[in-house]
């Protein structure tokens, strides 16, 4: 039906790639660990799997071909808005075998239907295959969520985890006073910066529209903050100095008795280990720090005499990623907390549904940028906006500091 072969091939490759990743990730996980809830913050893995299939059936079959649902009850069980994560284990979930059958059945019907749809027409959902890209990215985002869930399992060592960490920062830096830790920053000129994008075939509604932002000149760290730098904050008593913390952050730090990033453990006077996918290892000092909350990132920045970058500063700096003398490792190592609350850009229009992002706008959520090592390249881009509560740290989030020029 006038569909270009290129679009269809691209869609099939995207769907195949996401599914291969999902199945490979879950294949070594035994049924007990697929069904259990490892933390009230996370769903059982088997919920994520069937939810991916339900979302795909909703958007790639029911909403665009009028197909009937496999089971209307799934609209309750697998709708992320109906039940908070902590309640999901008590729902009538599909078991591991049934969930795999369900997602495979949906996928087979999706590929059949693909050849019958007009991807060159005016329907904004179908045009250039937008809705397929949305579903591919959704599955990859759940793969990242499932990687966070598996990391929370203290007694399950995933066999494929060797490379599941951010890339070490190349730096001549060694232990030293905090002033040394900020020497490697770069200057970004002020001026008018075009933020966001008008692209419509792949990106999400919250990345649009492209709009001008006036930015004064600023400085930003050349690289993400490393475990070595963050350890200096811990060793300097940063967790005990109330003046470094936002008031809500200090209350959280007291109540949760937080003393270091999640998964760190003190081993003797100055040494630390971390648990990574069920194994304990020496803290890799040159790797970007991860599993810190926004409050910890904010306190760290204050300790450094710096601050978190605004979201606009982050995106402006990312335009120089990889340039000689520019910032490095902005995409694909750790999510980087910004100072900015999640909101719509001027002229924001929700598409294709309000629940993707608009219902989260407000002061409750902070924006994260850049994607992590667990973020698939199809999702990793300089305009992509992630958001979470400022107390969350099971995500692969770290920090990069900024300062006024
Ligand atoms: Fe989802």
mmCIF file of C-alpha atoms and ligand atoms in Angstrom:
data_model
loop_
_atom_site.group_PDB
_atom_site.id
_atom_site.type_symbol
_atom_site.label_atom_id
_atom_site.label_comp_id
_atom_site.label_asym_id
_atom_site.label_seq_id
_atom_site.Cartn_x
_atom_site.Cartn_y
_atom_site.Cartn_z
ATOM 1 C CA UNK A 1 0.000 0.000 0.000
ATOM 2 C CA UNK A 2 2.600 2.505 -1.023
ATOM 3 C CA UNK A 3 4.803 1.559 1.871
ATOM 4 C CA UNK A 4 8.436 2.052 1.118
ATOM 5 C CA UNK A 5 10.445 -1.102 1.634
ATOM 6 C CA UNK A 6 12.962 0.905 3.619
ATOM 7 C CA UNK A 7 10.453 1.933 6.272
ATOM 8 C CA UNK A 8 9.117 -1.572 6.701
ATOM 9 C CA UNK A 9 12.589 -3.072 6.910
ATOM 10 C CA UNK A 10 13.629 -0.474 9.451
ATOM 11 C CA UNK A 11 10.565 -1.217 11.562
ATOM 12 C CA UNK A 12 11.128 -4.972 11.495
ATOM 13 C CA UNK A 13 14.786 -4.554 12.424
ATOM 14 C CA UNK A 14 13.853 -2.276 15.310
ATOM 15 C CA UNK A 15 11.218 -4.654 16.652
ATOM 16 C CA UNK A 16 13.538 -7.656 16.259
ATOM 17 C CA UNK A 17 16.415 -5.895 17.971
ATOM 18 C CA UNK A 18 14.391 -4.904 21.006
ATOM 19 C CA UNK A 19 12.869 -8.358 21.395
ATOM 20 C CA UNK A 20 16.213 -10.141 21.016
ATOM 21 C CA UNK A 21 17.587 -7.945 23.783
ATOM 22 C CA UNK A 22 14.618 -8.567 26.080
ATOM 23 C CA UNK A 23 14.722 -12.331 25.665
ATOM 24 C CA UNK A 24 18.505 -12.535 26.063
ATOM 25 C CA UNK A 25 18.304 -10.476 29.234
ATOM 26 C CA UNK A 26 15.639 -12.690 30.789
ATOM 27 C CA UNK A 27 16.803 -16.108 29.485
ATOM 28 C CA UNK A 28 19.261 -16.798 32.339
ATOM 29 C CA UNK A 29 16.836 -15.599 35.030
ATOM 30 C CA UNK A 30 15.091 -18.493 36.800
ATOM 31 C CA UNK A 31 11.325 -18.449 37.300
ATOM 32 C CA UNK A 32 11.576 -17.613 41.002
ATOM 33 C CA UNK A 33 13.470 -14.428 40.183
ATOM 34 C CA UNK A 34 11.143 -13.613 37.292
ATOM 35 C CA UNK A 35 8.108 -13.725 39.573
ATOM 36 C CA UNK A 36 9.410 -12.219 42.783
ATOM 37 C CA UNK A 37 9.337 -8.556 43.653
ATOM 38 C CA UNK A 38 12.845 -7.533 44.573
ATOM 39 C CA UNK A 39 11.884 -4.017 45.730
ATOM 40 C CA UNK A 40 8.618 -2.118 46.165
ATOM 41 C CA UNK A 41 10.054 0.343 43.633
ATOM 42 C CA UNK A 42 10.108 -2.253 40.879
ATOM 43 C CA UNK A 43 7.695 -4.600 39.162
ATOM 44 C CA UNK A 44 8.282 -8.346 39.042
ATOM 45 C CA UNK A 45 10.243 -8.952 35.817
ATOM 46 C CA UNK A 46 7.402 -11.053 34.472
ATOM 47 C CA UNK A 47 5.122 -8.001 34.744
ATOM 48 C CA UNK A 48 7.505 -5.938 32.597
ATOM 49 C CA UNK A 49 7.620 -8.692 29.983
ATOM 50 C CA UNK A 50 3.855 -9.060 29.595
ATOM 51 C CA UNK A 51 3.371 -5.269 29.875
ATOM 52 C CA UNK A 52 5.678 -4.850 26.861
ATOM 53 C CA UNK A 53 3.437 -7.253 24.938
ATOM 54 C CA UNK A 54 0.271 -5.533 26.120
ATOM 55 C CA UNK A 55 1.554 -2.092 25.086
ATOM 56 C CA UNK A 56 2.528 -3.506 21.699
ATOM 57 C CA UNK A 57 -0.903 -5.094 21.216
ATOM 58 C CA UNK A 58 -2.607 -1.847 22.235
ATOM 59 C CA UNK A 59 -0.650 0.418 19.896
ATOM 60 C CA UNK A 60 0.326 -1.808 16.963
ATOM 61 C CA UNK A 61 -2.864 -3.861 16.725
ATOM 62 C CA UNK A 62 -5.883 -2.521 18.608
ATOM 63 C CA UNK A 63 -5.359 1.217 18.021
ATOM 64 C CA UNK A 64 -4.283 1.019 14.373
ATOM 65 C CA UNK A 65 -6.038 -2.080 13.006
ATOM 66 C CA UNK A 66 -9.063 -2.321 15.311
ATOM 67 C CA UNK A 67 -8.089 -5.829 16.443
ATOM 68 C CA UNK A 68 -9.777 -7.180 19.582
ATOM 69 C CA UNK A 69 -7.692 -7.512 22.758
ATOM 70 C CA UNK A 70 -6.299 -10.939 23.655
ATOM 71 C CA UNK A 71 -7.871 -10.491 27.076
ATOM 72 C CA UNK A 72 -9.656 -7.381 28.354
ATOM 73 C CA UNK A 73 -8.428 -8.064 31.881
ATOM 74 C CA UNK A 74 -4.904 -7.194 30.756
ATOM 75 C CA UNK A 75 -6.037 -3.580 30.389
ATOM 76 C CA UNK A 76 -6.197 -3.471 34.159
ATOM 77 C CA UNK A 77 -3.271 -5.684 35.135
ATOM 78 C CA UNK A 78 -0.739 -4.291 32.652
ATOM 79 C CA UNK A 79 -1.697 -0.623 32.614
ATOM 80 C CA UNK A 80 1.139 1.129 34.451
ATOM 81 C CA UNK A 81 -1.302 3.774 35.735
ATOM 82 C CA UNK A 82 -3.804 1.422 37.318
ATOM 83 C CA UNK A 83 -1.577 -0.158 39.951
ATOM 84 C CA UNK A 84 1.593 1.175 41.571
ATOM 85 C CA UNK A 85 4.630 -1.065 41.297
ATOM 86 C CA UNK A 86 4.467 -2.139 44.927
ATOM 87 C CA UNK A 87 0.996 -3.687 44.345
ATOM 88 C CA UNK A 88 1.810 -5.555 41.156
ATOM 89 C CA UNK A 89 2.858 -8.895 42.724
ATOM 90 C CA UNK A 90 -0.683 -9.351 44.063
ATOM 91 C CA UNK A 91 -2.260 -8.991 40.601
ATOM 92 C CA UNK A 92 -3.287 -12.033 38.546
ATOM 93 C CA UNK A 93 -0.104 -11.901 36.438
ATOM 94 C CA UNK A 94 0.722 -14.218 33.590
ATOM 95 C CA UNK A 95 3.426 -16.681 34.581
ATOM 96 C CA UNK A 96 6.794 -16.750 32.780
ATOM 97 C CA UNK A 97 5.695 -19.323 30.193
ATOM 98 C CA UNK A 98 2.358 -17.646 29.496
ATOM 99 C CA UNK A 99 3.975 -14.221 29.259
ATOM 100 C CA UNK A 100 6.485 -15.459 26.660
ATOM 101 C CA UNK A 101 3.698 -17.049 24.625
ATOM 102 C CA UNK A 102 1.649 -13.839 24.820
ATOM 103 C CA UNK A 103 4.409 -11.518 23.627
ATOM 104 C CA UNK A 104 5.374 -13.903 20.807
ATOM 105 C CA UNK A 105 1.761 -14.167 19.655
ATOM 106 C CA UNK A 106 1.336 -10.399 19.639
ATOM 107 C CA UNK A 107 4.551 -9.962 17.690
ATOM 108 C CA UNK A 108 3.548 -12.462 15.012
ATOM 109 C CA UNK A 109 0.239 -10.652 14.475
ATOM 110 C CA UNK A 110 1.984 -7.264 14.430
ATOM 111 C CA UNK A 111 4.322 -8.369 11.645
ATOM 112 C CA UNK A 112 1.370 -9.717 9.651
ATOM 113 C CA UNK A 113 -0.518 -6.449 10.018
ATOM 114 C CA UNK A 114 2.494 -4.325 9.137
ATOM 115 C CA UNK A 115 2.229 -5.230 5.434
ATOM 116 C CA UNK A 116 -1.377 -3.993 5.291
ATOM 117 C CA UNK A 117 -0.888 -0.480 6.704
ATOM 118 C CA UNK A 118 -0.208 2.793 4.917
ATOM 119 C CA UNK A 119 2.885 4.347 6.424
ATOM 120 C CA UNK A 120 3.056 7.125 3.840
ATOM 121 C CA UNK A 121 -0.342 8.647 4.585
ATOM 122 C CA UNK A 122 -1.454 11.552 6.773
ATOM 123 C CA UNK A 123 -2.171 9.649 9.979
ATOM 124 C CA UNK A 124 0.476 11.084 12.335
ATOM 125 C CA UNK A 125 0.534 7.836 14.305
ATOM 126 C CA UNK A 126 1.474 5.792 11.238
ATOM 127 C CA UNK A 127 3.380 8.355 9.190
ATOM 128 C CA UNK A 128 6.963 7.143 8.669
ATOM 129 C CA UNK A 129 6.225 4.432 11.214
ATOM 130 C CA UNK A 130 6.143 6.733 14.267
ATOM 131 C CA UNK A 131 4.038 4.376 16.406
ATOM 132 C CA UNK A 132 6.424 1.496 15.704
ATOM 133 C CA UNK A 133 9.366 3.577 16.837
ATOM 134 C CA UNK A 134 7.451 4.434 19.981
ATOM 135 C CA UNK A 135 6.872 0.754 20.730
ATOM 136 C CA UNK A 136 10.497 -0.194 19.980
ATOM 137 C CA UNK A 137 11.750 2.516 22.328
ATOM 138 C CA UNK A 138 9.238 1.499 24.973
ATOM 139 C CA UNK A 139 10.582 -2.052 24.991
ATOM 140 C CA UNK A 140 14.185 -0.826 25.223
ATOM 141 C CA UNK A 141 13.248 1.452 28.113
ATOM 142 C CA UNK A 142 11.734 -1.501 29.930
ATOM 143 C CA UNK A 143 14.917 -3.471 29.257
ATOM 144 C CA UNK A 144 16.792 -0.745 31.116
ATOM 145 C CA UNK A 145 14.236 -0.895 33.933
ATOM 146 C CA UNK A 146 14.664 -4.665 34.103
ATOM 147 C CA UNK A 147 18.445 -4.216 34.275
ATOM 148 C CA UNK A 148 17.862 -1.985 37.307
ATOM 149 C CA UNK A 149 15.608 -4.636 38.848
ATOM 150 C CA UNK A 150 18.208 -7.374 38.321
ATOM 151 C CA UNK A 151 20.907 -5.156 39.850
ATOM 152 C CA UNK A 152 18.752 -4.928 42.994
ATOM 153 C CA UNK A 153 18.875 -8.737 43.426
ATOM 154 C CA UNK A 154 21.612 -9.311 45.973
ATOM 155 C CA UNK A 155 21.638 -13.084 45.491
ATOM 156 C CA UNK A 156 21.409 -13.447 41.724
ATOM 157 C CA UNK A 157 24.539 -13.100 39.579
ATOM 158 C CA UNK A 158 23.514 -12.529 35.962
ATOM 159 C CA UNK A 159 26.009 -14.413 33.716
ATOM 160 C CA UNK A 160 26.169 -11.666 31.074
ATOM 161 C CA UNK A 161 27.000 -8.780 33.399
ATOM 162 C CA UNK A 162 30.719 -8.329 32.638
ATOM 163 C CA UNK A 163 30.251 -5.223 30.521
ATOM 164 C CA UNK A 164 27.278 -3.815 32.397
ATOM 165 C CA UNK A 165 28.869 -0.653 33.732
ATOM 166 C CA UNK A 166 29.767 2.829 32.455
ATOM 167 C CA UNK A 167 33.062 3.413 30.657
ATOM 168 C CA UNK A 168 35.954 4.494 32.847
ATOM 169 C CA UNK A 169 36.957 8.139 32.525
ATOM 170 C CA UNK A 170 40.397 8.727 31.037
ATOM 171 C CA UNK A 171 41.999 11.200 33.343
ATOM 172 C CA UNK A 172 45.318 11.956 34.906
ATOM 173 C CA UNK A 173 43.502 12.744 38.119
ATOM 174 C CA UNK A 174 44.570 11.091 41.330
ATOM 175 C CA UNK A 175 43.431 11.573 44.882
ATOM 176 C CA UNK A 176 43.572 15.153 45.972
ATOM 177 C CA UNK A 177 41.788 18.060 47.556
ATOM 178 C CA UNK A 178 38.412 19.077 46.212
ATOM 179 C CA UNK A 179 39.806 22.053 44.296
ATOM 180 C CA UNK A 180 41.764 19.609 42.151
ATOM 181 C CA UNK A 181 38.608 17.716 41.355
ATOM 182 C CA UNK A 182 37.069 20.603 39.433
ATOM 183 C CA UNK A 183 40.068 21.560 37.329
ATOM 184 C CA UNK A 184 38.880 19.675 34.278
ATOM 185 C CA UNK A 185 35.908 21.756 33.243
ATOM 186 C CA UNK A 186 35.158 23.376 29.911
ATOM 187 C CA UNK A 187 33.842 26.820 29.046
ATOM 188 C CA UNK A 188 30.645 27.005 26.995
ATOM 189 C CA UNK A 189 29.945 30.362 25.357
ATOM 190 C CA UNK A 190 26.715 32.150 26.134
ATOM 191 C CA UNK A 191 24.161 33.099 23.491
ATOM 192 C CA UNK A 192 21.002 31.845 21.871
ATOM 193 C CA UNK A 193 20.672 28.100 21.904
ATOM 194 C CA UNK A 194 18.039 26.111 19.969
ATOM 195 C CA UNK A 195 16.763 23.508 22.421
ATOM 196 C CA UNK A 196 14.735 20.430 21.535
ATOM 197 C CA UNK A 197 13.732 19.260 18.094
ATOM 198 C CA UNK A 198 10.886 19.378 15.579
ATOM 199 C CA UNK A 199 11.567 15.863 14.337
ATOM 200 C CA UNK A 200 8.352 13.808 14.322
ATOM 201 C CA UNK A 201 9.160 10.284 13.198
ATOM 202 C CA UNK A 202 11.095 9.027 16.167
ATOM 203 C CA UNK A 203 11.230 11.423 19.104
ATOM 204 C CA UNK A 204 8.741 11.856 21.928
ATOM 205 C CA UNK A 205 6.328 14.727 22.376
ATOM 206 C CA UNK A 206 8.257 16.195 25.323
ATOM 207 C CA UNK A 207 11.335 16.829 23.105
ATOM 208 C CA UNK A 208 9.296 19.212 20.896
ATOM 209 C CA UNK A 209 9.076 21.950 19.820
ATOM 210 C CA UNK A 210 12.518 23.301 19.083
ATOM 211 C CA UNK A 211 12.743 26.700 20.725
ATOM 212 C CA UNK A 212 15.324 29.361 21.464
ATOM 213 C CA UNK A 213 16.814 29.683 24.940
ATOM 214 C CA UNK A 214 19.126 32.484 26.060
ATOM 215 C CA UNK A 215 22.030 31.115 28.052
ATOM 216 C CA UNK A 216 24.788 33.036 29.820
ATOM 217 C CA UNK A 217 28.244 31.513 29.481
ATOM 218 C CA UNK A 218 28.931 28.687 31.923
ATOM 219 C CA UNK A 219 31.417 25.979 32.782
ATOM 220 C CA UNK A 220 30.679 22.281 32.909
ATOM 221 C CA UNK A 221 32.763 19.260 33.927
ATOM 222 C CA UNK A 222 34.602 17.677 31.028
ATOM 223 C CA UNK A 223 33.549 14.209 32.228
ATOM 224 C CA UNK A 224 30.995 12.661 34.559
ATOM 225 C CA UNK A 225 32.006 12.671 38.234
ATOM 226 C CA UNK A 226 33.999 9.534 39.001
ATOM 227 C CA UNK A 227 33.801 7.184 41.959
ATOM 228 C CA UNK A 228 37.176 8.598 43.047
ATOM 229 C CA UNK A 229 35.804 12.133 43.123
ATOM 230 C CA UNK A 230 32.624 11.051 44.810
ATOM 231 C CA UNK A 231 34.545 9.028 47.393
ATOM 232 C CA UNK A 232 36.388 12.231 48.343
ATOM 233 C CA UNK A 233 33.001 13.783 49.169
ATOM 234 C CA UNK A 234 32.057 10.763 51.290
ATOM 235 C CA UNK A 235 35.420 10.716 53.085
ATOM 236 C CA UNK A 236 35.220 14.456 53.718
ATOM 237 C CA UNK A 237 32.030 13.930 55.708
ATOM 238 C CA UNK A 238 29.724 15.263 53.021
ATOM 239 C CA UNK A 239 26.850 13.126 54.255
ATOM 240 C CA UNK A 240 27.091 14.692 57.721
ATOM 241 C CA UNK A 241 27.147 18.354 56.717
ATOM 242 C CA UNK A 242 23.594 19.608 56.701
ATOM 243 C CA UNK A 243 24.546 22.893 55.024
ATOM 244 C CA UNK A 244 25.432 20.986 51.830
ATOM 245 C CA UNK A 245 21.968 19.509 51.446
ATOM 246 C CA UNK A 246 18.660 20.849 50.245
ATOM 247 C CA UNK A 247 16.232 20.758 53.228
ATOM 248 C CA UNK A 248 14.169 17.908 51.759
ATOM 249 C CA UNK A 249 17.360 16.117 50.831
ATOM 250 C CA UNK A 250 18.698 16.366 54.364
ATOM 251 C CA UNK A 251 15.435 14.945 55.743
ATOM 252 C CA UNK A 252 15.664 12.065 53.251
ATOM 253 C CA UNK A 253 19.320 11.441 54.040
ATOM 254 C CA UNK A 254 18.491 11.267 57.786
ATOM 255 C CA UNK A 255 15.426 9.094 57.421
ATOM 256 C CA UNK A 256 16.929 6.656 54.918
ATOM 257 C CA UNK A 257 20.272 6.636 56.800
ATOM 258 C CA UNK A 258 22.099 7.092 53.496
ATOM 259 C CA UNK A 259 25.898 7.347 53.807
ATOM 260 C CA UNK A 260 27.189 6.508 50.337
ATOM 261 C CA UNK A 261 25.838 5.622 46.877
ATOM 262 C CA UNK A 262 23.591 2.586 46.706
ATOM 263 C CA UNK A 263 25.492 -0.724 46.526
ATOM 264 C CA UNK A 264 28.676 0.734 48.059
ATOM 265 C CA UNK A 265 30.084 -0.898 51.203
ATOM 266 C CA UNK A 266 32.986 0.262 53.330
ATOM 267 C CA UNK A 267 35.899 -2.193 53.437
ATOM 268 C CA UNK A 268 38.408 -0.901 55.972
ATOM 269 C CA UNK A 269 39.638 2.606 56.616
ATOM 270 C CA UNK A 270 39.507 4.115 53.106
ATOM 271 C CA UNK A 271 38.469 1.313 50.823
ATOM 272 C CA UNK A 272 35.073 0.662 49.380
ATOM 273 C CA UNK A 273 33.517 -2.153 47.401
ATOM 274 C CA UNK A 274 30.346 -2.196 45.375
ATOM 275 C CA UNK A 275 27.902 -4.907 44.515
ATOM 276 C CA UNK A 276 27.306 -5.245 40.785
ATOM 277 C CA UNK A 277 24.902 -7.875 39.487
ATOM 278 C CA UNK A 278 25.238 -10.162 42.471
ATOM 279 C CA UNK A 279 29.027 -9.916 42.793
ATOM 280 C CA UNK A 280 31.059 -7.747 45.127
ATOM 281 C CA UNK A 281 34.087 -6.018 43.601
ATOM 282 C CA UNK A 282 36.576 -3.288 44.448
ATOM 283 C CA UNK A 283 35.150 0.136 43.723
ATOM 284 C CA UNK A 284 36.476 1.077 40.239
ATOM 285 C CA UNK A 285 37.741 4.558 40.992
ATOM 286 C CA UNK A 286 37.820 5.941 37.450
ATOM 287 C CA UNK A 287 34.326 4.855 36.512
ATOM 288 C CA UNK A 288 31.520 7.447 36.634
ATOM 289 C CA UNK A 289 29.618 7.241 39.913
ATOM 290 C CA UNK A 290 26.103 5.843 39.594
ATOM 291 C CA UNK A 291 23.153 5.037 41.840
ATOM 292 C CA UNK A 292 23.065 8.459 43.466
ATOM 293 C CA UNK A 293 19.833 10.359 44.031
ATOM 294 C CA UNK A 294 19.231 13.922 42.882
ATOM 295 C CA UNK A 295 19.681 15.026 46.502
ATOM 296 C CA UNK A 296 23.093 13.368 46.667
ATOM 297 C CA UNK A 297 24.106 14.846 43.308
ATOM 298 C CA UNK A 298 22.974 18.279 44.486
ATOM 299 C CA UNK A 299 24.882 18.007 47.790
ATOM 300 C CA UNK A 300 27.996 16.779 45.991
ATOM 301 C CA UNK A 301 27.889 19.754 43.644
ATOM 302 C CA UNK A 302 27.574 22.174 46.566
ATOM 303 C CA UNK A 303 30.546 20.527 48.296
ATOM 304 C CA UNK A 304 32.529 21.138 45.117
ATOM 305 C CA UNK A 305 31.581 24.812 45.120
ATOM 306 C CA UNK A 306 29.568 24.111 41.980
ATOM 307 C CA UNK A 307 25.971 23.321 41.067
ATOM 308 C CA UNK A 308 24.012 20.991 38.845
ATOM 309 C CA UNK A 309 23.599 22.161 35.245
ATOM 310 C CA UNK A 310 20.185 23.297 34.116
ATOM 311 C CA UNK A 311 18.597 21.069 31.533
ATOM 312 C CA UNK A 312 19.209 23.730 28.850
ATOM 313 C CA UNK A 313 22.883 24.014 29.826
ATOM 314 C CA UNK A 314 23.226 20.259 29.629
ATOM 315 C CA UNK A 315 21.777 20.103 26.124
ATOM 316 C CA UNK A 316 23.828 23.082 24.951
ATOM 317 C CA UNK A 317 26.983 21.403 26.248
ATOM 318 C CA UNK A 318 26.048 18.100 24.595
ATOM 319 C CA UNK A 319 26.285 19.827 21.210
ATOM 320 C CA UNK A 320 30.051 20.001 21.861
ATOM 321 C CA UNK A 321 30.407 16.379 22.994
ATOM 322 C CA UNK A 322 33.408 14.821 21.342
ATOM 323 C CA UNK A 323 34.901 18.089 20.048
ATOM 324 C CA UNK A 324 38.546 18.652 20.895
ATOM 325 C CA UNK A 325 38.499 20.442 24.218
ATOM 326 C CA UNK A 326 34.773 19.806 24.642
ATOM 327 C CA UNK A 327 32.838 17.792 27.184
ATOM 328 C CA UNK A 328 33.029 14.022 26.924
ATOM 329 C CA UNK A 329 30.882 11.008 27.697
ATOM 330 C CA UNK A 330 27.643 12.953 27.788
ATOM 331 C CA UNK A 331 25.696 10.180 26.056
ATOM 332 C CA UNK A 332 25.507 6.595 27.160
ATOM 333 C CA UNK A 333 27.499 6.314 30.379
ATOM 334 C CA UNK A 334 25.260 7.447 33.232
ATOM 335 C CA UNK A 335 22.069 9.464 33.320
ATOM 336 C CA UNK A 336 23.001 12.911 34.566
ATOM 337 C CA UNK A 337 20.757 14.722 37.026
ATOM 338 C CA UNK A 338 19.928 18.298 36.079
ATOM 339 C CA UNK A 339 18.681 21.142 38.264
ATOM 340 C CA UNK A 340 15.467 21.393 36.247
ATOM 341 C CA UNK A 341 11.937 20.229 37.080
ATOM 342 C CA UNK A 342 10.203 18.221 34.359
ATOM 343 C CA UNK A 343 7.879 20.374 32.264
ATOM 344 C CA UNK A 344 6.648 20.999 28.741
ATOM 345 C CA UNK A 345 8.522 23.246 26.344
ATOM 346 C CA UNK A 346 6.706 26.409 25.186
ATOM 347 C CA UNK A 347 4.082 25.221 22.706
ATOM 348 C CA UNK A 348 4.118 21.632 23.932
ATOM 349 C CA UNK A 349 1.406 19.409 22.422
ATOM 350 C CA UNK A 350 0.798 15.943 23.908
ATOM 351 C CA UNK A 351 1.156 13.156 21.358
ATOM 352 C CA UNK A 352 -0.040 10.470 21.083
ATOM 353 C CA UNK A 353 -1.274 10.266 24.666
ATOM 354 C CA UNK A 354 -1.086 12.488 27.752
ATOM 355 C CA UNK A 355 0.188 9.695 29.955
ATOM 356 C CA UNK A 356 3.510 9.449 28.156
ATOM 357 C CA UNK A 357 4.824 12.614 29.723
ATOM 358 C CA UNK A 358 2.331 15.444 30.310
ATOM 359 C CA UNK A 359 0.805 13.933 33.454
ATOM 360 C CA UNK A 360 4.268 13.998 35.051
ATOM 361 C CA UNK A 361 4.916 17.699 34.463
ATOM 362 C CA UNK A 362 5.458 19.639 37.675
ATOM 363 C CA UNK A 363 7.865 20.157 40.527
ATOM 364 C CA UNK A 364 7.825 16.556 41.770
ATOM 365 C CA UNK A 365 10.216 15.240 39.137
ATOM 366 C CA UNK A 366 13.748 16.203 38.137
ATOM 367 C CA UNK A 367 15.023 15.825 34.592
ATOM 368 C CA UNK A 368 17.866 13.434 33.787
ATOM 369 C CA UNK A 369 19.802 13.593 30.529
ATOM 370 C CA UNK A 370 22.219 11.610 28.432
ATOM 371 C CA UNK A 371 21.213 7.970 28.797
ATOM 372 C CA UNK A 372 23.242 5.333 30.592
ATOM 373 C CA UNK A 373 25.300 2.325 29.520
ATOM 374 C CA UNK A 374 21.976 0.432 29.801
ATOM 375 C CA UNK A 375 20.182 2.754 27.374
ATOM 376 C CA UNK A 376 19.957 1.336 23.881
ATOM 377 C CA UNK A 377 21.444 3.554 21.135
ATOM 378 C CA UNK A 378 17.979 3.863 19.558
ATOM 379 C CA UNK A 379 16.871 5.774 22.661
ATOM 380 C CA UNK A 380 20.141 7.562 23.407
ATOM 381 C CA UNK A 381 20.085 11.107 22.010
ATOM 382 C CA UNK A 382 20.914 14.622 23.116
ATOM 383 C CA UNK A 383 17.274 15.758 23.169
ATOM 384 C CA UNK A 384 15.897 12.763 25.110
ATOM 385 C CA UNK A 385 14.392 13.684 28.486
ATOM 386 C CA UNK A 386 14.073 11.270 31.368
ATOM 387 C CA UNK A 387 12.592 12.173 34.755
ATOM 388 C CA UNK A 388 12.354 10.722 38.226
ATOM 389 C CA UNK A 389 11.775 11.591 41.859
ATOM 390 C CA UNK A 390 14.751 13.265 43.558
ATOM 391 C CA UNK A 391 15.093 10.382 46.057
ATOM 392 C CA UNK A 392 15.451 7.647 43.438
ATOM 393 C CA UNK A 393 18.798 5.912 42.980
ATOM 394 C CA UNK A 394 18.132 2.434 41.644
ATOM 395 C CA UNK A 395 18.401 4.010 38.178
ATOM 396 C CA UNK A 396 21.822 4.318 36.521
ATOM 397 C CA UNK A 397 22.193 7.967 37.402
ATOM 398 C CA UNK A 398 25.290 9.990 38.198
ATOM 399 C CA UNK A 399 26.319 13.618 38.182
ATOM 400 C CA UNK A 400 28.225 16.227 36.178
ATOM 401 C CA UNK A 401 28.686 19.629 37.770
ATOM 402 C CA UNK A 402 28.414 23.091 36.289
ATOM 403 C CA UNK A 403 29.243 26.595 37.433
ATOM 404 C CA UNK A 404 28.710 30.148 36.283
ATOM 405 C CA UNK A 405 31.497 31.275 33.962
HETATM 406 FE FE1 LIG B 1 5.740 0.908 30.052
#
